[in-house]
Short mmCIF file of C-alpha atoms in Angstrom, two decimals:
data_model
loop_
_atom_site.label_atom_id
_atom_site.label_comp_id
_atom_site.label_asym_id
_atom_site.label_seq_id
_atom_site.Cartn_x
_atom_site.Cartn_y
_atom_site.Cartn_z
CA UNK A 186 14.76 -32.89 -7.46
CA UNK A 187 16.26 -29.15 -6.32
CA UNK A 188 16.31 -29.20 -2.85
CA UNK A 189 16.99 -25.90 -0.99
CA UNK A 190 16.16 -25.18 2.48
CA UNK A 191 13.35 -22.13 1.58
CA UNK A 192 11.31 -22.49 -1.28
CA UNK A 193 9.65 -18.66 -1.57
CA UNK A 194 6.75 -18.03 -4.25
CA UNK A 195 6.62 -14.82 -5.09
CA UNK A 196 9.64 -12.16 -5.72
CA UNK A 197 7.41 -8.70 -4.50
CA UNK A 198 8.65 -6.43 -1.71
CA UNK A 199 7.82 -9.55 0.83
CA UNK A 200 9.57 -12.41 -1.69
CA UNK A 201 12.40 -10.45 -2.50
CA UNK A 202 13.48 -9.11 0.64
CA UNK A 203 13.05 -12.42 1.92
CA UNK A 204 15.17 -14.42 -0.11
CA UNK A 205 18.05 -12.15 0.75
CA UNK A 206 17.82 -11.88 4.20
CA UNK A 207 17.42 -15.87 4.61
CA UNK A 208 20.73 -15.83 2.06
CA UNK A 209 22.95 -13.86 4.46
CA UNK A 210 22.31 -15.80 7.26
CA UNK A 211 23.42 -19.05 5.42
CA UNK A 212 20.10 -20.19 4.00
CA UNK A 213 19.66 -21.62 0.62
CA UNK A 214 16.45 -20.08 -1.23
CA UNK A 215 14.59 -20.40 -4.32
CA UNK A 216 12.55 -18.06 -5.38
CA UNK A 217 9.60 -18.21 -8.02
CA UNK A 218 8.10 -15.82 -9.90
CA UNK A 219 5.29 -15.83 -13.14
CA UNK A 220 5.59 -12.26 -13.99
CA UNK A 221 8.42 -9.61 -13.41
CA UNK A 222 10.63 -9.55 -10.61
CA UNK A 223 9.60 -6.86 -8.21
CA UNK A 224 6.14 -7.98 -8.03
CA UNK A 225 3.35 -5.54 -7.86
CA UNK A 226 4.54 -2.64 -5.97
CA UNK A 227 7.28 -2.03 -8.41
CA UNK A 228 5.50 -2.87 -11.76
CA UNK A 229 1.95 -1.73 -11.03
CA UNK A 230 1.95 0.03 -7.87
CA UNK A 231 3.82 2.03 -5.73
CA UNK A 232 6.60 2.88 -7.39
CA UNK A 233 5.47 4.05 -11.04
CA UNK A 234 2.53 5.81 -8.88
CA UNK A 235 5.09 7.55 -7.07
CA UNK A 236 6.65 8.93 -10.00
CA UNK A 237 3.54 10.19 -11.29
CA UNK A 238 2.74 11.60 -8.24
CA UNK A 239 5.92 13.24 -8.14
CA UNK A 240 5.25 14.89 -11.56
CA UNK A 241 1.64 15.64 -10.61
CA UNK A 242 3.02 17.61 -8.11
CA UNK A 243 5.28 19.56 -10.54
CA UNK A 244 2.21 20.34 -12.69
CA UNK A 245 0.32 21.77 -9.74
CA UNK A 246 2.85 23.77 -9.23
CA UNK A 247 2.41 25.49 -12.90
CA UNK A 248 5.50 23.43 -14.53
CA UNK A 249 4.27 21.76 -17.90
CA UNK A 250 3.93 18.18 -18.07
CA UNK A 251 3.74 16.33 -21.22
CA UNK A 252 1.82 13.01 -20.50
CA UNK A 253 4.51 10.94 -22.40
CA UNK A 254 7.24 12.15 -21.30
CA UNK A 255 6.14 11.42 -17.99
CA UNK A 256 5.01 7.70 -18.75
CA UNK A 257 8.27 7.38 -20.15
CA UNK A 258 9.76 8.70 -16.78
CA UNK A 259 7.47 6.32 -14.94
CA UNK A 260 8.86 3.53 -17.26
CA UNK A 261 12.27 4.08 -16.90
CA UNK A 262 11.94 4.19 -13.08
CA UNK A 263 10.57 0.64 -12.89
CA UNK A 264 12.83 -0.94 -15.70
CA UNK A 265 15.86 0.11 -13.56
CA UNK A 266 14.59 -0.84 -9.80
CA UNK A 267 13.38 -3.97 -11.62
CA UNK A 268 16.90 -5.11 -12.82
CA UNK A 269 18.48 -4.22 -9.46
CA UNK A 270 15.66 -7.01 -8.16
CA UNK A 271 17.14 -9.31 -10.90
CA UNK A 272 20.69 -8.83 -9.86
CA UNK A 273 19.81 -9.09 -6.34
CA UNK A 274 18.18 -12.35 -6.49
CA UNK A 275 21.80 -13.41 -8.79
CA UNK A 276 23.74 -13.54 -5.27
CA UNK A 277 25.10 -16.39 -3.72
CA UNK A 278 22.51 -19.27 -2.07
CA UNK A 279 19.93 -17.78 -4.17
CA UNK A 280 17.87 -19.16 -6.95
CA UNK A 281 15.66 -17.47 -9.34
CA UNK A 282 13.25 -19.48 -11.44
CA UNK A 283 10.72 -17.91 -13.96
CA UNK A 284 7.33 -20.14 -13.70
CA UNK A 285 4.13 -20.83 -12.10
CA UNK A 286 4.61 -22.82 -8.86
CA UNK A 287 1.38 -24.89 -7.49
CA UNK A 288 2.36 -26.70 -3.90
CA UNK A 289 2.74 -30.73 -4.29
CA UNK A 290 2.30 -31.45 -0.67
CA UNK A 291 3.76 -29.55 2.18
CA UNK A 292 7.24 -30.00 1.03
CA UNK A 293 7.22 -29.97 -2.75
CA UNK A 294 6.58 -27.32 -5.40
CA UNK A 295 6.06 -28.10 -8.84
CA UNK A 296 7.04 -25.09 -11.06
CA UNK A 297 5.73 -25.19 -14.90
CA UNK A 298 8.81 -22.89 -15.89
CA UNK A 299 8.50 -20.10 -18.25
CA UNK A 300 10.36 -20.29 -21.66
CA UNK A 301 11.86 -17.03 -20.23
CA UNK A 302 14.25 -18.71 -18.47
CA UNK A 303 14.33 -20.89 -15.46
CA UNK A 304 18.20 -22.32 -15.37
CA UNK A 305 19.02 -25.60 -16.05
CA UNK A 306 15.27 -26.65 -14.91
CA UNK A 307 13.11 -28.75 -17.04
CA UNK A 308 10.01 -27.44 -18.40
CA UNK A 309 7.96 -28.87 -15.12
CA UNK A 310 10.40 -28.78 -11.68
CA UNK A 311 9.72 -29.60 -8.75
CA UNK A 312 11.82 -28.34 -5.38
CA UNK A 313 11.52 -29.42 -2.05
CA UNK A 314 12.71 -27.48 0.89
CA UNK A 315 11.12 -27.86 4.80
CA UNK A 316 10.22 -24.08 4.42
CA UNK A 317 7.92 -22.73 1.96
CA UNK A 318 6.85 -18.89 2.17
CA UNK A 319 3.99 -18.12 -0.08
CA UNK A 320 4.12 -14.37 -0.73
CA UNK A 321 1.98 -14.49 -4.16
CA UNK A 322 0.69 -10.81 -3.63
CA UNK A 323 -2.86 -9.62 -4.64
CA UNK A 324 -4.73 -7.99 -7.51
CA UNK A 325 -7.31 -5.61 -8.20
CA UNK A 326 -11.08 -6.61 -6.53
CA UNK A 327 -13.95 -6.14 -9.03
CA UNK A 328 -17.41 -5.52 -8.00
CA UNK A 329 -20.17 -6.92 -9.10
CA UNK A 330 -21.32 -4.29 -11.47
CA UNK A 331 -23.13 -4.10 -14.34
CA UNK A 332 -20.89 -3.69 -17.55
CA UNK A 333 -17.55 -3.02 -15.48
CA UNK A 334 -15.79 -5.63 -17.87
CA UNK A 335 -16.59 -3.67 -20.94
CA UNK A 336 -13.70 -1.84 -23.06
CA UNK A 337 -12.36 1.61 -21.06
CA UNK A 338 -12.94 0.08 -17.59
CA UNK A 339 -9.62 -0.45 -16.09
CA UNK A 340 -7.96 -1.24 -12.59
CA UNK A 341 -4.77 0.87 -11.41
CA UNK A 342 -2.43 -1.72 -13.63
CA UNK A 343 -4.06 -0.97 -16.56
CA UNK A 344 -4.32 3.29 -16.09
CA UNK A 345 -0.37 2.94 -15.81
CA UNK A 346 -0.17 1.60 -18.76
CA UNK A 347 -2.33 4.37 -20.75
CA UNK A 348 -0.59 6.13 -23.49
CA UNK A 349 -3.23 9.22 -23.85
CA UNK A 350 -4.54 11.41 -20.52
CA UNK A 351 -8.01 11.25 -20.32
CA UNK A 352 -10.23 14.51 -20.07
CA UNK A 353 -12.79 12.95 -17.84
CA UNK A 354 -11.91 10.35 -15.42
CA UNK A 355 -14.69 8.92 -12.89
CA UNK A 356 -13.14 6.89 -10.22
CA UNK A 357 -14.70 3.76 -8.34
CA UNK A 358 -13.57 3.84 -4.89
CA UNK A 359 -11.78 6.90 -2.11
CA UNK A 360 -9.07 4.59 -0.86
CA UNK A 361 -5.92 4.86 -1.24
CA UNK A 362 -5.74 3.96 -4.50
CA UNK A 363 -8.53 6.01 -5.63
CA UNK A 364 -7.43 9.15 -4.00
CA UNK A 365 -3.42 9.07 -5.44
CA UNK A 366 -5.07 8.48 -8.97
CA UNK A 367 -7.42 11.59 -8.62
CA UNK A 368 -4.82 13.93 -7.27
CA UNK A 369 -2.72 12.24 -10.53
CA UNK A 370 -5.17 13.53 -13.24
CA UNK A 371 -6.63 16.43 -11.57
CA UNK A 372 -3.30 18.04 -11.43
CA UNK A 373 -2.66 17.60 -14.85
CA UNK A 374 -6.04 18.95 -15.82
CA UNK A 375 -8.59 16.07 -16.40
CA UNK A 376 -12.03 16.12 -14.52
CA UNK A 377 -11.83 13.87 -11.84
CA UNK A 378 -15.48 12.26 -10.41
CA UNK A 379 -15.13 9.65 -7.36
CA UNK A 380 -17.71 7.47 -6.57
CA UNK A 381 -17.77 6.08 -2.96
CA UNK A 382 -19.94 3.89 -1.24
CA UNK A 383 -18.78 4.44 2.56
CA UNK A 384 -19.71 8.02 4.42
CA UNK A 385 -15.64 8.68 4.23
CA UNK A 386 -13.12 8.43 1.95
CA UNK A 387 -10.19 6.62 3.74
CA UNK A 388 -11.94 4.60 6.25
CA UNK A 389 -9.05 3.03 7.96
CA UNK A 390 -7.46 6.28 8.60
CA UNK A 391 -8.81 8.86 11.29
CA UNK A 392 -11.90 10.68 10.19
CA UNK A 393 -10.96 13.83 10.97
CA UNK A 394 -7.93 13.84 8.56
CA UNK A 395 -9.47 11.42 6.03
CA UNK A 396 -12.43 14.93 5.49
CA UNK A 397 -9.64 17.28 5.69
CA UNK A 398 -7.87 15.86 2.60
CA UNK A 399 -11.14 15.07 0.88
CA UNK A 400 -12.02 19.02 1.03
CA UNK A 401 -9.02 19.81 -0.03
CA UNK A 402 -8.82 18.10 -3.07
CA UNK A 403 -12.36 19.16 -3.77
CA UNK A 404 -10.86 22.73 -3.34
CA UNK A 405 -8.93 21.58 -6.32
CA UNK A 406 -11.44 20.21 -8.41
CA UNK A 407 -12.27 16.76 -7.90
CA UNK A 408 -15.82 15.78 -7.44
CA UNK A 409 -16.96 13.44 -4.68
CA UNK A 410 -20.25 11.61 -4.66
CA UNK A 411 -20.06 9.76 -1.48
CA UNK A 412 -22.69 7.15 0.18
CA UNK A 413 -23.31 6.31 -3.67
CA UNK A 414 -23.15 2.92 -5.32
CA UNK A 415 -22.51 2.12 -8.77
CA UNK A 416 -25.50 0.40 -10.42
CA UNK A 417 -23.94 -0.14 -14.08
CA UNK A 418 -21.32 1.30 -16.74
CA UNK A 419 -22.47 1.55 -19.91
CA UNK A 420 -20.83 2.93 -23.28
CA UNK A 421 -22.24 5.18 -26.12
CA UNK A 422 -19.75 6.78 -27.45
CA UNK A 423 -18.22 7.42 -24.20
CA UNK A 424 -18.66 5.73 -21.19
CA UNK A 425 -21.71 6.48 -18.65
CA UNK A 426 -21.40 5.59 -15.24
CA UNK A 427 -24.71 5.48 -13.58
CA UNK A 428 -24.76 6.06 -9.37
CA UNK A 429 -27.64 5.68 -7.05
CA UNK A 430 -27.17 8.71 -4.26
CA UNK A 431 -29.74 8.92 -1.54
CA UNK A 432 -32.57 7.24 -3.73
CA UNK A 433 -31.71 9.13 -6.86
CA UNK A 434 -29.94 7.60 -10.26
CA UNK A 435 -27.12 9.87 -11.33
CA UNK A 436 -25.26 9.45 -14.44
CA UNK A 437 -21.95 10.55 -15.24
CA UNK A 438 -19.64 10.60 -18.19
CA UNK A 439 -16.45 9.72 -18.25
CA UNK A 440 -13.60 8.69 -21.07
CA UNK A 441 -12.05 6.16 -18.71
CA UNK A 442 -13.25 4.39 -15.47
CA UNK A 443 -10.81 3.47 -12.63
CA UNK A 444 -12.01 0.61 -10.59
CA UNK A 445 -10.27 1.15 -7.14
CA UNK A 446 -12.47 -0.87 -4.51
CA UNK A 447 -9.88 -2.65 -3.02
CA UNK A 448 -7.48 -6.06 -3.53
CA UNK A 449 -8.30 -9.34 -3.11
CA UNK A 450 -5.47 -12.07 -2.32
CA UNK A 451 -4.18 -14.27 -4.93
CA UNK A 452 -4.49 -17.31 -3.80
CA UNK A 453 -6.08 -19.45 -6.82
CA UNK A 454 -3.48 -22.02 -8.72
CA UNK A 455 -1.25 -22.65 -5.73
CA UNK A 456 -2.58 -26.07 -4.79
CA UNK A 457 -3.49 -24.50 -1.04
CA UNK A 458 -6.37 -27.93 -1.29
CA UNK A 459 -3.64 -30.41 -2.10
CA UNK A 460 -1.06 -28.65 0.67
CA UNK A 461 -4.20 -28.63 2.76
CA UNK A 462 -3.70 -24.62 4.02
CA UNK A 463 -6.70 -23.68 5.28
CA UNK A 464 -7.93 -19.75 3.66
CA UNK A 465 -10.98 -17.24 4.08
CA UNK A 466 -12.53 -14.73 2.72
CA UNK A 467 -9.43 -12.44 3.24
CA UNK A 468 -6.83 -14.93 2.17
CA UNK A 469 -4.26 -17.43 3.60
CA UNK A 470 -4.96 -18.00 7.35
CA UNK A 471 -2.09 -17.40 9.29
CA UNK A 472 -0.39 -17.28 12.90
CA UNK A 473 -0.43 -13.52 13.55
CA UNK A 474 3.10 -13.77 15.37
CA UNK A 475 5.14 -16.29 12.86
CA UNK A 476 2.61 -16.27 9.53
CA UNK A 477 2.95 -19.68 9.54
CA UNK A 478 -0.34 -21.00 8.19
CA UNK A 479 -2.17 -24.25 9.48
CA UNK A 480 0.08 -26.63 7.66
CA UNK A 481 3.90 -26.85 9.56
CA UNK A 482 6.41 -25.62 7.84
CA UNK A 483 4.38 -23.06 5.05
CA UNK A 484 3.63 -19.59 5.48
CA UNK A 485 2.07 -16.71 3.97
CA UNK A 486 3.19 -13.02 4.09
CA UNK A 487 1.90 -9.69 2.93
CA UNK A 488 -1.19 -8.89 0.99
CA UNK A 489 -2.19 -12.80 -0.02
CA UNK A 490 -2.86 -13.71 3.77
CA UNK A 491 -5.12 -10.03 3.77
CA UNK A 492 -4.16 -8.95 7.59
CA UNK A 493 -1.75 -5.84 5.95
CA UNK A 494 -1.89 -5.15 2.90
CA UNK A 495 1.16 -2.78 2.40
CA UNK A 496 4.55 -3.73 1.10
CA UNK A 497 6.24 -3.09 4.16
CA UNK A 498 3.96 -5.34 5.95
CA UNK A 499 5.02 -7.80 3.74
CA UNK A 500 8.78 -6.97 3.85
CA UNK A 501 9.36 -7.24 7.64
CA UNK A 502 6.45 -10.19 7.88
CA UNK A 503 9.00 -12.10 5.83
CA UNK A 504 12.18 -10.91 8.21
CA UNK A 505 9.71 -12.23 10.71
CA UNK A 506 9.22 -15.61 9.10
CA UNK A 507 12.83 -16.37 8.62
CA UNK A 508 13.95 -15.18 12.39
CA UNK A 509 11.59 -17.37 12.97
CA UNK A 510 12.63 -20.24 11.13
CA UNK A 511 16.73 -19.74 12.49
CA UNK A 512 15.04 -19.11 16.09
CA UNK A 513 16.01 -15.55 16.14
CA UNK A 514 14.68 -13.27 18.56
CA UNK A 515 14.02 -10.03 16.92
CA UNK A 516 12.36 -6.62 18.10
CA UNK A 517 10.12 -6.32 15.03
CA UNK A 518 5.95 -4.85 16.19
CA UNK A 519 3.73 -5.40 13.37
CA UNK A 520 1.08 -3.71 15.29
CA UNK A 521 2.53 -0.16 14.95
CA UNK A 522 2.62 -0.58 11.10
CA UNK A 523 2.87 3.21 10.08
CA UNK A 524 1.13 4.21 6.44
CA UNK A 525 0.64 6.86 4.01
CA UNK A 526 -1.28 8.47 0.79
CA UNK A 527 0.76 10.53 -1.28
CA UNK A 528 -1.74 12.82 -2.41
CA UNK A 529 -1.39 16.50 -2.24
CA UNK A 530 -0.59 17.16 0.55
CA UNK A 531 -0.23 13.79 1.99
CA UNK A 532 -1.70 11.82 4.85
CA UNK A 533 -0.12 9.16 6.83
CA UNK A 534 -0.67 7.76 9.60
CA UNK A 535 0.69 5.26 13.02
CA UNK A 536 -1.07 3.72 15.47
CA UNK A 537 -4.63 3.97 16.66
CA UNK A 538 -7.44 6.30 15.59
CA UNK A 539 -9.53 8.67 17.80
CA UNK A 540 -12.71 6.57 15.87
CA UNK A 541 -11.28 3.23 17.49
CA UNK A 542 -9.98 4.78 20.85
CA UNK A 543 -13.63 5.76 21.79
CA UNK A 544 -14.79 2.49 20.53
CA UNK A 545 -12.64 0.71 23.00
CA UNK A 546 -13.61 3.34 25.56
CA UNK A 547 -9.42 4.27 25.80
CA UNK A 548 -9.17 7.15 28.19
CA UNK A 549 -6.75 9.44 26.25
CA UNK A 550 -5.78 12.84 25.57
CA UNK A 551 -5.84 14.77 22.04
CA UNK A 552 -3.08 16.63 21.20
CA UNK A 553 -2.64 19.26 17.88
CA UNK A 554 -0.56 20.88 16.01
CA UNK A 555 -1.26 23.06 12.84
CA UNK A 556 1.17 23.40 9.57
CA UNK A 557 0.23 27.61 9.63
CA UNK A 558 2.31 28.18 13.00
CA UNK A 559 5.51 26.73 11.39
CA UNK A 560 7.98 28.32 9.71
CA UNK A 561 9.37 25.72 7.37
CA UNK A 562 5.79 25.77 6.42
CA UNK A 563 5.74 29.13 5.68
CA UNK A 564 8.92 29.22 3.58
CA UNK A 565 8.08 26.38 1.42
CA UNK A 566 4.21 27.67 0.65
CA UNK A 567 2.76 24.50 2.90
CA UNK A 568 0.82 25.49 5.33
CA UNK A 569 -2.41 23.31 4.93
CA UNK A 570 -1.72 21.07 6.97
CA UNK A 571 -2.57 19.15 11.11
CA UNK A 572 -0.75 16.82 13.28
CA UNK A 573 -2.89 14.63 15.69
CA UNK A 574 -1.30 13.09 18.08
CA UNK A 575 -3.38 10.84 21.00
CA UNK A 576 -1.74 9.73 24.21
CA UNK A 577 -3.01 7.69 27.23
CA UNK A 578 -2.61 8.17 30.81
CA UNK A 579 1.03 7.45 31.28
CA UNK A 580 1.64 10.34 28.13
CA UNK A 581 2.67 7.18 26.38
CA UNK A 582 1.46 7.69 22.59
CA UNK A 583 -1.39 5.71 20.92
CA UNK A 584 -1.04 6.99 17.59
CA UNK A 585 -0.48 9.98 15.48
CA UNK A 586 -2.32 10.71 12.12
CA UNK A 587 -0.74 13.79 9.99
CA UNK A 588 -1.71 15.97 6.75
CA UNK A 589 0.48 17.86 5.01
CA UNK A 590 3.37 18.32 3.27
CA UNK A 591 5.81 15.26 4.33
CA UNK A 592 3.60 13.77 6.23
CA UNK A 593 4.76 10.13 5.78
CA UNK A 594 8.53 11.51 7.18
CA UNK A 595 6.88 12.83 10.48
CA UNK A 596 5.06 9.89 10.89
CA UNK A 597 8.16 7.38 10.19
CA UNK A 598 9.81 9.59 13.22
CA UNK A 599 6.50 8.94 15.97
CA UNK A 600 6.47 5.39 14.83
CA UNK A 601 10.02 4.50 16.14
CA UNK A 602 9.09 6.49 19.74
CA UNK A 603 6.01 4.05 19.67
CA UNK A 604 8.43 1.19 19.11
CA UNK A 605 10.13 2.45 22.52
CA UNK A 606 6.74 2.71 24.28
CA UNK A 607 7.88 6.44 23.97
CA UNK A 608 6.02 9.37 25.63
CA UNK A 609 5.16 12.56 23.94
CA UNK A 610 7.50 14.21 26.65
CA UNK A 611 10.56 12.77 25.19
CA UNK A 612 9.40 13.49 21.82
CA UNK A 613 9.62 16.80 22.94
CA UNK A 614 13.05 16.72 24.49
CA UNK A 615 14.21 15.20 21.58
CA UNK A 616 16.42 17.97 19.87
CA UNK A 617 15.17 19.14 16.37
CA UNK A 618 16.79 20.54 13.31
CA UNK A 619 15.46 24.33 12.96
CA UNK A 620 14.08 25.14 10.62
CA UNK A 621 11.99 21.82 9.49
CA UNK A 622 8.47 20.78 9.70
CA UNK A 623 9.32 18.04 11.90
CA UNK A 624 9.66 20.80 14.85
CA UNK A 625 5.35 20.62 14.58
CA UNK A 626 5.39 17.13 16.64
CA UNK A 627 7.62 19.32 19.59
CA UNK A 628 4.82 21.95 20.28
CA UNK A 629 1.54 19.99 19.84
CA UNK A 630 -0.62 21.15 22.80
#
């Protein structure tokens, strides 16, 4: 028996980060993990996105990209941030095991370790700690549509993986992940179609900015059906994806078909029943203040326990767990949990919405600012682009939803004055580098 005072399933963003912080503060972890280290932000998601969005960006701007060369690129990326994971998880009071772990009881994980390597464990192990963190990640949600398992159908793990750019690309789904993809391909010259069943693309960010990026990346090229569901994929020769839109069946072709309608937890194998942790239809139930799920002593962070499904979330849910379990006080707000789509130009976002402020009848003020008054803007060739920034009564700020060029770096600033129950007045006394978008936020009106 291996007994350690965390066991953590699960070596993503949340495990990973995790089982370090718990190791400096004297803490003895083991970690588990069936696949690569890094889980699926660094393998199959974020990261090589990133660096094809970084190249798509190139391409727009009329330097030549060779598909390879930039899969290659993408490869590299994750190969090295992957083996920093594995050296990380090497330090002192931390254990790395390569295996599929299914909970025993509340205490006890049995791990049927990999022939990869697990250490000195036998082929089934079990561990016992008083802590276990389940942070087991999610995977791609499939609808229930007609012939969306046949061959050319893929989710965003697969499409990384491709080795020739399509020339036609039709896209299930305007999140996040839809969105990235068809700014990807459209840059480098395929025909992008997305398919979208809700009025908006984006509908957890604020409408306003959600249409603004959807026209202009239609300005671009792509194609949006929206209030259309798929009724069936079919393949004849190439693959035809057939859409019902306001009563009428549309078909379109398409050489490959991205299914992007969201994640779904992974929560099957781990024994939850025998552990007796209680999930729904979103994933591991959990205390929304210490993720600790029904069962004493077990918890669930990031995207399996569905409340955030982001790999910060998960990151600083798993600082939150382990304060927690040393009975640290910490100043950590999951509620201001900023976000962005790297898309170009980008969107991101903190805080509350002007759709959900008028549903919770919020008195509050709208404040704007617009990329084309900025100089920065100007000299860089960036000026599509709006800052929305709500405040309440007090000028205290409620949230603040950009697009434009570095977007996600304006935001990051507003969400640490919303930490500080900071007022747009001291965001505007707040000194600011000259020349630099940033200066926007200062003269919102």
């Amino acid at each position: 028996m291996n007994n350690y005072d965390i066991i953590i399933i699960g070596s993503g963003p949340g495990g990973y980060r995790t089982a370090a912080y718990a190791a400096q503060h004297g803490m003895s972890v083991t970690i588990i993990e069936r696949a690569e280290a890094g889980g699926t932000c660094l393998n199959s998601g974020c990261i090589p996105t990133k660096a094809l969005c970084h190249d798509a960006e190139l391409a727009a701007l009329g330097v030549h990209a060779c598909f390879a060369a930039m899969m290659q690129r993408k490869q590299a990326i994750v190969e090295q941030l992957r083996g920093g994971v594995e050296q990380l998880m090497q330090q002192p009071g931390i254990t790395f095991v390569r295996g599929t772990a299914r909970l025993k009881d509340r205490h006890t994980v049995v791990v049927n370790v990999s022939e990869e390597g697990g250490g000195a464990c036998s082929a089934d192990a079990s561990f016992t700690a008083p802590h276990i963190i389940i942070a087991t990640g999610s995977r791609a949600k499939m609808p229930p549509i007609d012939g969306i398992g046949i061959e050319g159908v893929v989710t965003s793990t697969e499409l990384l993986s491709i080795d020739r750019q399509p020339q036609r690309l039709v896209i299930i789904g305007a999140g996040v992940i839809g969105l990235e993809f068809a700014n990807i391909f459209r840059s480098l010259g395929s025909e992008v179609t997305v398919i979208e069943f809700q009025k908006e693309c984006l509908p957890a960010m604020d409408g306003d900015i959600a249409k603004r990026l959807r026209k202009l990346l239609e300005k671009r090229g792509v194609e949006f059906s929206m209030q259309s569901g798929v009724q069936s994929i079919t393949r004849d020769g190439c693959l035809h994806v057939s859409y019902q839109k306001k009563g009428k069946e549309v078909t379109v072709d398409a050489d490959l078909v991205l299914v992007a309608t969201g994640r779904a937890a992974n929560v099957e194998g781990l024994g939850l029943e025998d552990a007796g942790v209680e999930c729904d239809r979103r994933g591991i139930v959990v205390n929304p203040d210490t993720f600790e799920t029904n069962v004493s002593g077990i918890y669930a962070i990031g995207d399996v326990n569905g409340r955030q499904m982001l790999a910060h979330a998960a990151t600083y849910q798993g600082l939150r767990v382990v304060n927690h379990i040393l009975g640290r006080k910490d100043d950590i707000n999951l509620d201001i949990m900023p976000a962005a789509v790297f898309t170009q130009p980008e969107a991101a976002c903190v805080g509350l919405t002007e759709e959900q402020l008028k549903e919770a009848s919020t008195i509050f003020t709208t404040h704007k600012g617009y990329y084309r008054s900025n100089g920065k803007a100007l000299a860089i060739n960036e000026t599509e682009g709006i800052v929305k920034l709500f405040t309440d009564e007090q000028d205290r700020i409620l949230g603040c939803h950009i697009l434009g060029a570095h977007a996600s770096d304006m935001v990051q600033e507003v969400a640490t004055l919303m930490n500080r129950q900071g007022t747009l007045q001291q965001l505007r006394d707040t000194v600011h580098i000259h020349p630099t978008l940033s200066e926007i936020l200062t003269e919102l009106t």
